[in-house]
Amino acid sequence: MQYNRKLAVNVLATYREHKIVFRAISSAIKNFGTEEVVVVLPHDYKDDIYLCLGESLLKTICNNSCVDLKIIPFKWCDSFCKARNIALENTNSELVLWLDADDVVADIDSKGTKELREIFDKNYDSIDMYDVVYNCYGLAGDKEKTIRKAKIIKRETIKFEKDIHEMPVPINKDKIVKGYIKDVEIDHKPIKDPKISCERNIKMTERLIKKYPNDIHYKFNYANDLIREGRDVEVMPTLVELLQSKQTSITAKCWAALKLSRSYHKEFSMQLTETYARIALSYFDDIPETYCILANVYHTRGCIDDAITLYNIALSKKIGGTQYEGDIDVRYYVYLPATELSRIHLHLGEFEKALLYNKYALNTQYCTEADKQMREKIIRLLKKSV
């Protein structure tokens, strides 16, 4: 696939990831037809790189005569941004797709190919794509969440700032022109223990917060990693601080409010759950999870009609239909609200409606054996009621 604007792939491999970097590169070449690949590796691995990557990477690169491969050694210094900026400095192409070693570009269909051609012809500084997290902190094969990120950037106008979860920012421009690809995804599939990665990030961020105590970005990253570790109570003060700070972006405020709402929901504090869910709703009114949280609160209080209304609002939301750029559990699109609505209508004895919503849930990739058993139960009860 060739475009009017040349595209390079920059890949950053950290501890142990040098052994799987060929997956990211192979998927990028296959789906984007890139002509340039720049791999940044920790300094300790530069001597045995070819042995570590094996023949898979070499064949992938060498069999495509148009690909220019560069391997850049990097002495690790607790800075992902410095590593990514070094990759940019060693890149010649106009556009750069930046990946981690454990990323894989999902196979692109004809619809995605057409969308890529159209968006590449436009002079965007950055192009957003969905970064989909698989089996990191959930069950194998499950999509845990999607994060909208600027994954393709214009080399001359973008650089990276902030460490841990790095951020593309404009160079000498007040505002960047952003595009958005909705039919192409980056799958994040780590093979190492995510707990190790999370603990490393927490320790790094704690050091950075001590050095920069007023930096909201580092506090955001710190809160995010504490939540991944399941340390919900410990993270609450940081989330409240993010909500109260004038420096916090609207997306980050919404994210903090949603996390607080989830945390209080686990603690069965319905009043605070509702309070923070409504704060999140005040920033973005098109996130299905917010409506599901509120619906659950009303259902717990016995306000069934209000719960049904809110679940139906959640059910109406479409993937990609929000400007919110935080993480979203994709199961809240259709599957979870449909499942809850099916259960409610079954309890009310409204079997036809229960069957309809159960069908919605079964038509998603997240359906389980319990959903199939639910369908059989509803059909049996429906036949008895006739």
CSV table of C-alpha atoms in Angstrom, one decimal, residues 72-245:
chain,number,residue,atom,x,y,z
A,72,ILE,CA,19.3,2.6,17.6
A,73,PRO,CA,21.0,1.7,20.9
A,74,PHE,CA,19.7,3.7,23.9
A,75,LYS,CA,21.2,3.9,27.3
A,76,TRP,CA,18.2,3.7,29.5
A,77,CYS,CA,17.5,6.7,31.8
A,78,ASP,CA,13.9,6.3,33.0
A,79,SER,CA,12.6,8.3,30.0
A,80,PHE,CA,10.4,6.9,27.3
A,81,CYS,CA,10.1,10.3,25.7
A,82,LYS,CA,13.9,10.7,25.2
A,83,ALA,CA,13.9,7.2,23.5
A,84,ARG,CA,11.0,8.1,21.2
A,85,ASN,CA,12.5,11.5,20.3
A,86,ILE,CA,15.8,9.8,19.4
A,87,ALA,CA,13.8,7.6,17.1
A,88,LEU,CA,12.2,10.7,15.5
A,89,GLU,CA,15.6,12.3,15.1
A,90,ASN,CA,16.8,9.2,13.1
A,91,THR,CA,13.7,9.1,10.9
A,92,ASN,CA,13.5,10.5,7.4
A,93,SER,CA,9.8,9.9,6.5
A,94,GLU,CA,7.2,12.7,6.9
A,95,LEU,CA,4.8,10.6,9.0
A,96,VAL,CA,5.6,8.3,11.8
A,97,LEU,CA,3.6,5.5,13.3
A,98,TRP,CA,4.9,5.0,16.9
A,99,LEU,CA,4.5,1.7,18.6
A,100,ASP,CA,5.6,-0.3,21.6
A,101,ALA,CA,7.3,-3.6,21.0
A,102,ASP,CA,4.2,-5.4,22.3
A,103,ASP,CA,1.9,-3.6,20.0
A,104,VAL,CA,0.4,-5.3,16.9
A,105,VAL,CA,-1.4,-3.4,14.1
A,106,ALA,CA,-4.8,-5.2,13.6
A,107,ASP,CA,-5.4,-6.5,10.1
A,108,ILE,CA,-6.9,-3.8,8.0
A,109,ASP,CA,-9.9,-4.6,5.7
A,110,SER,CA,-10.9,-2.8,2.5
A,111,LYS,CA,-12.9,-0.3,4.5
A,112,GLY,CA,-9.9,0.6,6.6
A,113,THR,CA,-7.6,0.8,3.6
A,114,LYS,CA,-9.9,3.3,1.9
A,115,GLU,CA,-10.1,5.3,5.1
A,116,LEU,CA,-6.3,5.4,5.3
A,117,ARG,CA,-5.8,6.6,1.7
A,118,GLU,CA,-8.3,9.4,2.3
A,119,ILE,CA,-6.8,10.6,5.6
A,120,PHE,CA,-3.2,10.3,4.4
A,121,ASP,CA,-3.9,12.7,1.5
A,122,LYS,CA,-4.8,15.4,4.1
A,123,ASN,CA,-2.1,17.5,5.8
A,124,TYR,CA,-2.8,16.5,9.4
A,125,ASP,CA,-0.1,16.9,12.1
A,126,SER,CA,-1.4,13.9,13.9
A,127,ILE,CA,-3.9,11.1,13.3
A,128,ASP,CA,-5.8,9.4,16.2
A,129,MET,CA,-6.4,5.7,16.3
A,130,TYR,CA,-7.8,3.4,18.9
A,131,ASP,CA,-5.3,1.5,21.0
A,132,VAL,CA,-7.0,-1.6,22.2
A,133,VAL,CA,-5.7,-3.4,25.4
A,134,TYR,CA,-6.0,-7.1,25.4
A,135,ASN,CA,-5.5,-9.6,28.3
A,136,CYS,CA,-3.3,-7.2,30.3
A,137,TYR,CA,-5.4,-7.1,33.4
A,138,GLY,CA,-8.3,-9.3,32.4
A,139,LEU,CA,-8.9,-12.7,30.9
A,140,ALA,CA,-7.0,-13.8,27.9
A,141,GLY,CA,-8.7,-12.8,24.6
A,142,ASP,CA,-10.8,-10.1,26.3
A,143,LYS,CA,-10.7,-6.5,25.1
A,144,GLU,CA,-10.3,-4.7,28.3
A,145,LYS,CA,-10.4,-1.1,27.2
A,146,THR,CA,-9.7,1.2,24.2
A,147,ILE,CA,-7.7,4.4,24.4
A,148,ARG,CA,-7.8,7.0,21.6
A,149,LYS,CA,-4.3,8.1,20.9
A,150,ALA,CA,-2.4,10.2,18.3
A,151,LYS,CA,-0.6,7.1,16.9
A,152,ILE,CA,0.5,8.6,13.6
A,153,ILE,CA,2.4,12.0,13.8
A,154,LYS,CA,4.1,14.4,11.5
A,155,ARG,CA,7.8,14.2,12.3
A,156,GLU,CA,8.6,17.9,11.8
A,157,THR,CA,5.8,19.3,13.9
A,158,ILE,CA,5.5,16.8,16.8
A,159,LYS,CA,7.7,15.7,19.6
A,160,PHE,CA,7.2,13.7,22.8
A,161,GLU,CA,6.9,15.1,26.4
A,162,LYS,CA,6.3,13.6,29.8
A,163,ASP,CA,7.6,10.2,30.8
A,164,ILE,CA,5.9,6.9,31.6
A,165,HIS,CA,2.8,7.4,29.4
A,166,GLU,CA,4.3,9.8,26.9
A,167,MET,CA,2.4,12.5,25.1
A,168,PRO,CA,2.9,13.8,21.5
A,169,VAL,CA,2.9,17.6,21.6
A,170,PRO,CA,3.3,20.3,18.9
A,171,ILE,CA,6.7,22.0,18.1
A,172,ASN,CA,6.4,25.8,17.6
A,173,LYS,CA,2.7,25.6,17.0
A,174,ASP,CA,-0.2,26.7,19.3
A,175,LYS,CA,-2.5,24.0,17.9
A,176,ILE,CA,-2.1,20.8,15.9
A,177,VAL,CA,-4.5,19.7,13.1
A,178,LYS,CA,-5.8,16.3,14.1
A,179,GLY,CA,-7.3,13.6,12.0
A,180,TYR,CA,-9.1,10.4,13.2
A,181,ILE,CA,-9.1,6.8,11.8
A,182,LYS,CA,-11.9,4.8,13.3
A,183,ASP,CA,-11.6,1.5,11.4
A,184,VAL,CA,-7.9,0.8,12.1
A,185,GLU,CA,-6.8,-0.4,15.6
A,186,ILE,CA,-3.5,-1.0,17.4
A,187,ASP,CA,-3.8,-4.1,19.6
A,188,HIS,CA,-1.7,-4.0,22.8
A,189,LYS,CA,-0.7,-7.6,23.6
A,190,PRO,CA,2.1,-7.9,26.2
A,191,ILE,CA,3.6,-11.3,26.8
A,192,LYS,CA,5.2,-10.3,30.1
A,193,ASP,CA,3.6,-10.1,33.5
A,194,PRO,CA,1.7,-6.8,33.5
A,195,LYS,CA,2.2,-6.5,37.3
A,196,ILE,CA,6.0,-6.1,36.8
A,197,SER,CA,5.4,-3.3,34.3
A,198,CYS,CA,2.9,-1.6,36.6
A,199,GLU,CA,5.2,-1.7,39.6
A,200,ARG,CA,8.0,-0.3,37.5
A,201,ASN,CA,5.8,2.6,36.3
A,202,ILE,CA,4.6,3.4,39.9
A,203,LYS,CA,8.2,3.6,41.2
A,204,MET,CA,9.3,5.8,38.3
A,205,THR,CA,6.3,8.1,38.7
A,206,GLU,CA,6.8,8.4,42.4
A,207,ARG,CA,10.3,9.7,41.7
A,208,LEU,CA,9.1,12.1,39.1
A,209,ILE,CA,6.3,13.5,41.4
A,210,LYS,CA,8.9,14.2,44.1
A,211,LYS,CA,10.9,16.0,41.5
A,212,TYR,CA,7.9,17.8,40.0
A,213,PRO,CA,5.2,18.0,42.7
A,214,ASN,CA,2.9,20.3,40.8
A,215,ASP,CA,2.9,18.3,37.5
A,216,ILE,CA,-0.6,17.0,36.9
A,217,HIS,CA,0.4,14.6,34.1
A,218,TYR,CA,2.6,12.6,36.4
A,219,LYS,CA,-0.2,12.5,39.0
A,220,PHE,CA,-2.6,11.3,36.3
A,221,ASN,CA,-0.2,8.5,35.4
A,222,TYR,CA,0.4,7.6,39.0
A,223,ALA,CA,-3.3,7.3,39.6
A,224,ASN,CA,-3.8,5.2,36.5
A,225,ASP,CA,-1.2,2.7,37.5
A,226,LEU,CA,-2.5,2.5,41.1
A,227,ILE,CA,-5.9,1.6,39.7
A,228,ARG,CA,-4.4,-1.1,37.5
A,229,GLU,CA,-2.9,-2.5,40.6
A,230,GLY,CA,-6.3,-2.6,42.3
A,231,ARG,CA,-5.3,0.0,44.9
A,232,ASP,CA,-8.6,1.9,44.7
A,233,VAL,CA,-8.6,3.4,48.2
A,234,GLU,CA,-5.0,4.5,48.0
A,235,VAL,CA,-5.6,6.4,44.7
A,236,MET,CA,-8.7,8.4,45.8
A,237,PRO,CA,-6.9,11.5,47.1
A,238,THR,CA,-4.9,11.8,43.9
A,239,LEU,CA,-8.1,11.5,41.8
A,240,VAL,CA,-9.8,14.2,43.9
A,241,GLU,CA,-6.7,16.4,43.4
A,242,LEU,CA,-6.9,15.9,39.6
A,243,LEU,CA,-10.6,16.9,39.7
A,244,GLN,CA,-9.9,20.1,41.7
A,245,SER,CA,-6.8,21.3,39.8
